[in-house]
XYZ file of C-alpha atoms in Angstrom:
306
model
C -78.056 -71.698 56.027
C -76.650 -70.508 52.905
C -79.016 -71.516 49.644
C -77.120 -72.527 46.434
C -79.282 -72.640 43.151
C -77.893 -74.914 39.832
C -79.211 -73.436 36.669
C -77.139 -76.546 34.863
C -76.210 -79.902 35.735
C -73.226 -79.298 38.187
C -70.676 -81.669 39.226
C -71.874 -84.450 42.202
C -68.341 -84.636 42.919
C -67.927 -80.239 43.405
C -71.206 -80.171 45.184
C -70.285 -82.637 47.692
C -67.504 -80.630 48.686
C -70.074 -78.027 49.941
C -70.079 -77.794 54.243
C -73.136 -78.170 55.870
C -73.733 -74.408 56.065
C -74.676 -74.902 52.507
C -77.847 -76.417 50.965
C -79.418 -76.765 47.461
C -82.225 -74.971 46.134
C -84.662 -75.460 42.949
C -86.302 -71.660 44.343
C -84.283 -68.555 42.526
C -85.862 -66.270 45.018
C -84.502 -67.884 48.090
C -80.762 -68.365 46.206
C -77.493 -66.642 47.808
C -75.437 -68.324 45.081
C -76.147 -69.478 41.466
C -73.898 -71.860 39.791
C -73.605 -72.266 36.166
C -71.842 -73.617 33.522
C -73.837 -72.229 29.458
C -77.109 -71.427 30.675
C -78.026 -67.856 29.377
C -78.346 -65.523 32.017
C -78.474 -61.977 29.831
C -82.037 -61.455 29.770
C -82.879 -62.981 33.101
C -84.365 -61.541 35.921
C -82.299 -62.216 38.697
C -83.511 -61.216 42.246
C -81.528 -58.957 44.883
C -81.105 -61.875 47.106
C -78.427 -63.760 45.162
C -75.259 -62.527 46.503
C -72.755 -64.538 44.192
C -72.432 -65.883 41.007
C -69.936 -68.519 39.447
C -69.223 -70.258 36.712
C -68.185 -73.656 36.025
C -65.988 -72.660 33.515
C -63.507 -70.313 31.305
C -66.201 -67.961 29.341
C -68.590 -66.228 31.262
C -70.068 -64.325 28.191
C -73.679 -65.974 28.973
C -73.693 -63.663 32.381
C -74.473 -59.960 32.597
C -71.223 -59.383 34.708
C -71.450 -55.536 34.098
C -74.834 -55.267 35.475
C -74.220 -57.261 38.571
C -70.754 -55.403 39.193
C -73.050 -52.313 39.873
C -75.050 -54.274 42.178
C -72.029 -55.402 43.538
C -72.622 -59.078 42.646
C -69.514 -60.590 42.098
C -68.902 -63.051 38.879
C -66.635 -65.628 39.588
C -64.761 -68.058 36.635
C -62.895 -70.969 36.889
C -59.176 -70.325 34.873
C -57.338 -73.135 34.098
C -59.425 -76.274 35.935
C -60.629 -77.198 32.298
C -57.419 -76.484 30.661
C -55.976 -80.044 29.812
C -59.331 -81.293 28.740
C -59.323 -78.142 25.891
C -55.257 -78.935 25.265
C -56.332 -82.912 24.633
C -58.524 -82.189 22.030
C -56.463 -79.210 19.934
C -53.871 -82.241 19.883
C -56.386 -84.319 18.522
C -58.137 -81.530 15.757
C -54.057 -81.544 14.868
C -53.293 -84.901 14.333
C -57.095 -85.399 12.767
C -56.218 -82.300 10.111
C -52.741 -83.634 9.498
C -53.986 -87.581 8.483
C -57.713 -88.215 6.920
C -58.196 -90.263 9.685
C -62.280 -89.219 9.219
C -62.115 -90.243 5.657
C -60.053 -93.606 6.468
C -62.357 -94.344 9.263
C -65.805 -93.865 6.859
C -64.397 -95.936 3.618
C -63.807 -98.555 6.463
C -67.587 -98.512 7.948
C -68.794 -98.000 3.717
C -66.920 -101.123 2.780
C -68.085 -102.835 6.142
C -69.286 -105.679 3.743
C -66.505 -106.582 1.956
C -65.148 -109.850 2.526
C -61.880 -108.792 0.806
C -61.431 -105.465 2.567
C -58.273 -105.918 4.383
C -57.094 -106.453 0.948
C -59.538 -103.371 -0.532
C -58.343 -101.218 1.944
C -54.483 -101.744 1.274
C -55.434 -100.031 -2.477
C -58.066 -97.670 -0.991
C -55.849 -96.531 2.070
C -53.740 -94.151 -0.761
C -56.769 -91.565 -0.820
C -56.121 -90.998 2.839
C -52.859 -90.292 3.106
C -51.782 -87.238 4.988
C -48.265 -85.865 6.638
C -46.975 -85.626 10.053
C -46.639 -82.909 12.621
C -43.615 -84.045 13.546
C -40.498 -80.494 12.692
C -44.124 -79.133 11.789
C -44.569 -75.388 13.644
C -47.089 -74.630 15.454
C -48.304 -70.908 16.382
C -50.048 -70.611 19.998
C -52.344 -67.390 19.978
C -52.582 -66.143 23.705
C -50.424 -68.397 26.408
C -53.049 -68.584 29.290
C -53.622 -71.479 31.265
C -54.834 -73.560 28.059
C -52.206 -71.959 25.277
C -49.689 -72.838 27.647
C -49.758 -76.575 28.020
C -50.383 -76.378 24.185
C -46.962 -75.330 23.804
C -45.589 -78.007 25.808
C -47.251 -81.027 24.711
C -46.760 -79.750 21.094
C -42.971 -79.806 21.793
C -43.079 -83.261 23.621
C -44.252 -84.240 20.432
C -41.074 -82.826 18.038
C -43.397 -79.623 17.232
C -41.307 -76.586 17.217
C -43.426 -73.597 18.805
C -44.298 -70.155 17.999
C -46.037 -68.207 20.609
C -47.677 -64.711 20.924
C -49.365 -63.241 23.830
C -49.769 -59.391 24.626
C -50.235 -59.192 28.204
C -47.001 -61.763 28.796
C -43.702 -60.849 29.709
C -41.148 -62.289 27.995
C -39.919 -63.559 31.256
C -43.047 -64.897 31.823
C -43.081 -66.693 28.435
C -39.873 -67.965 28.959
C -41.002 -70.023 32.055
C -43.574 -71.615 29.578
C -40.741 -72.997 27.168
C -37.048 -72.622 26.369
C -37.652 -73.890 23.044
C -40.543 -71.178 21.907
C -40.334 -67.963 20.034
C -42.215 -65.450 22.044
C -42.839 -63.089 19.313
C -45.052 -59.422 20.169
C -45.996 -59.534 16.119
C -48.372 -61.685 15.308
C -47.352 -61.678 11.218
C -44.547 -63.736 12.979
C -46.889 -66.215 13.347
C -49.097 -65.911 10.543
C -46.050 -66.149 8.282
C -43.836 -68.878 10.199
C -46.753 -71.563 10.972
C -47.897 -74.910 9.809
C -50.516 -74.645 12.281
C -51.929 -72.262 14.300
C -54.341 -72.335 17.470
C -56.173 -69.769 19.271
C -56.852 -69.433 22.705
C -57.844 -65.639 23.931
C -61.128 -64.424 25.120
C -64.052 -62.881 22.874
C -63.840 -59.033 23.547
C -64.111 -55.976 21.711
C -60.507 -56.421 20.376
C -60.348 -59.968 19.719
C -63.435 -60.402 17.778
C -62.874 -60.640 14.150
C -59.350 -60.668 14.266
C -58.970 -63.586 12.287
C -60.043 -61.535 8.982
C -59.174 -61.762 5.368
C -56.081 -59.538 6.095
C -54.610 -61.822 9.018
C -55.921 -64.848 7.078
C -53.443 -63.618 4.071
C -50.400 -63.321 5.998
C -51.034 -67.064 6.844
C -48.791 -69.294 5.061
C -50.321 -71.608 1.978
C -51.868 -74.545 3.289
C -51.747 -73.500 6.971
C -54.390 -75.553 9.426
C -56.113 -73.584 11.625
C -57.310 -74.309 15.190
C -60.352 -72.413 16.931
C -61.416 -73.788 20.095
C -61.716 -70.676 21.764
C -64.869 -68.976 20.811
C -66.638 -68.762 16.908
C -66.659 -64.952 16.835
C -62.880 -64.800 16.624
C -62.635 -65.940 12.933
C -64.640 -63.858 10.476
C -67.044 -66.310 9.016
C -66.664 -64.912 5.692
C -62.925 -64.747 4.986
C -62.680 -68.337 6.405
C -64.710 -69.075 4.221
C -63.239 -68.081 1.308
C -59.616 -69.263 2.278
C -61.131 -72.697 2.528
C -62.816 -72.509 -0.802
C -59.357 -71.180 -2.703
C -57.394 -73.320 -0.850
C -55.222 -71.229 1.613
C -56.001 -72.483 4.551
C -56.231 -76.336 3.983
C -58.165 -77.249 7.106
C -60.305 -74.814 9.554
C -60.911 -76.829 12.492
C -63.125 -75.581 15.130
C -65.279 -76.263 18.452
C -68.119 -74.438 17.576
C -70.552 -76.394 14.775
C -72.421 -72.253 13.757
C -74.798 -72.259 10.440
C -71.811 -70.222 8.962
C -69.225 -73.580 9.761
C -71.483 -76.163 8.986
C -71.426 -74.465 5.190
C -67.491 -74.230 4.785
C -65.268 -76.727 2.595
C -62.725 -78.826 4.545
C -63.643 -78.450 7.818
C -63.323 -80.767 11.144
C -65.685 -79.523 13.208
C -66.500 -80.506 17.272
C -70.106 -79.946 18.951
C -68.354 -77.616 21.687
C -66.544 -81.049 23.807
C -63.082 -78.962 24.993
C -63.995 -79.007 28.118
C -66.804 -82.150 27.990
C -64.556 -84.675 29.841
C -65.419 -85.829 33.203
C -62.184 -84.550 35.035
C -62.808 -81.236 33.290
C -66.313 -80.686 34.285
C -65.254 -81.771 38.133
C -62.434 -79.620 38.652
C -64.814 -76.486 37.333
C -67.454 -77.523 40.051
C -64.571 -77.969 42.815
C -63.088 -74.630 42.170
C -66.696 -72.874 42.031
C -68.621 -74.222 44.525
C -65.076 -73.436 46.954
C -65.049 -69.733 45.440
C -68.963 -69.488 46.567
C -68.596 -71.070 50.352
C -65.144 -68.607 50.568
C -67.156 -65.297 49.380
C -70.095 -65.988 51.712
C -68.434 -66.996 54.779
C -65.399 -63.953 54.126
C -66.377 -61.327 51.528
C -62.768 -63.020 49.665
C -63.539 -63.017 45.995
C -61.094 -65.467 44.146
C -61.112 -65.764 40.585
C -63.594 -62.821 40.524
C -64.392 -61.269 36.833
C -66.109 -58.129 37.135
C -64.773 -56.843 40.154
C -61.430 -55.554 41.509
């Protein structure tokens, strides 16, 4: 009997799909498997009898996949089963930068008392006008399984697309759309864009690339989209670009001390992958990557290992 222990609240509907060679386990010293979803695993002390470990999800930065590759503890992710759940809510950061729908919807709840308001608010209602993103450009920052669908839906809705991804073949980003530039310089984007979203990993190359320098090539009044990971965008230069107006809206899924200071902002408590389909397609593909590895040595979707 293989022993499976849940340092997070996992998925009812991934768990169930484990066979009855698999049981749960509160006891980290009698674990073959851990899954996970943000619980920090750096600085824990994880014994030799866990033989796997996955995570419910994209980022696996909260895992110590270097030091369990030596062991020869495979680190498994799940690409792509949170994808649409992320593309939903750049949509929505989009349409939310490009109309003050926050400011429309709090004059609404501060004149709650009004008896006149529907007549108020036809006055009022000027202070919140915004534009459309309709022949708007968008720039897509790394065409993985999220940037992708991006793309798409962006062009469903009358968005023409600019797209830049290192690792893609042209080929490859052809398949994605007919419609999108697939530019290898990303001052095509900077310079082109309306709006811009990023969606790479945080690594060594990747963090801090949104600096004062790309930030500059950016054109006036561009919205910006982070709901990849905070350490992309230098804090500082975002910052200032807010402050002087060159970027007229930074909106972003992570709510950091640095954030929470910056002018004209629309910022989400990390919910791109918080819906309910999301979080059960993570747990399906997981807890199936697990039950494979134990009962075959095949590691799918494996991070740290070739």
């Amino acid at each position: 009997m293989y022993k499976v222990l849940c340092l997070n609240n996992i998925s009812q509907v991934g768990l169930s799909r484990l066979t009855d060679e698999f049981e749960i386990t509160e006891n980290i010293e009698e674990a073959d498997a851990i899954l996970v979803r943000s619980a920090d695993m750096l600085s824990m002390d994880i014994p030799e009898n866990v033989k796997v470990i996955a995570r419910a999800g994209a980022g696996y930065n909260n895992i110590p996949t270097a030091a369990l590759a030596e062991r020869g503890v495979p680190v498994f992710n799940t690409p792509g089963a949170n994808a649409n759940g992320v593309k939903e809510l750049v949509l929505c950061g989009m349409l939310m930068a490009a109309r003050d729908l926050l400011g429309g919807v709090q004059w609404c709840k501060d004149n709650a008392d009004d008896p006149a308001i529907a007549k108020t608010a036809e006055k009022a209602k000027k202070a919140y006008a915004g534009g459309e993103i309709l022949g708007k450009t968008l720039g897509v920052i790394g065409l993985g399984a999220i940037g992708k669908l991006v793309v798409r839906s962006a062009e469903a809705l009358g968005m023409k697309t600019v797209g830049y991804d290192p690792y893609l073949p042209a080929e490859a980003a052809a398949a994605i759309s007919e419609n999108m530039l697939f530019t290898a310089d990303l001052a095509d984007v900077y310079a082109q864009c309306d709006y811009i979203t990023i969606h790479v990993p945080a690594m060594e190359s990747t963090i801090g690339m949104i600096d004062a320098e790309a930030i500059g090539q950016m054109k006036p009044n561009c919205v910006f989209l982070n709901f990849s990971r905070d350490t992309l965008v230098d804090a500082e230069a975002m910052t200032a670009a807010l402050a002087q107006g060159k970027i007229a809206k930074y909106v972003t899924d992570f709510a950091t001390p640095a954030v929470m200071q910056m002018e004209n902002t629309i910022v989400f408590p990390h919910l791109g992958a918080s819906t309910a389909e999301s979080e059960d397609n993570c747990a399906i593909m997981a807890v199936e990557d697990i039950m494979t590895y134990l009962k075959t040595g095949v590691r799918n979707h494996c991070v740290n290992m070739k």
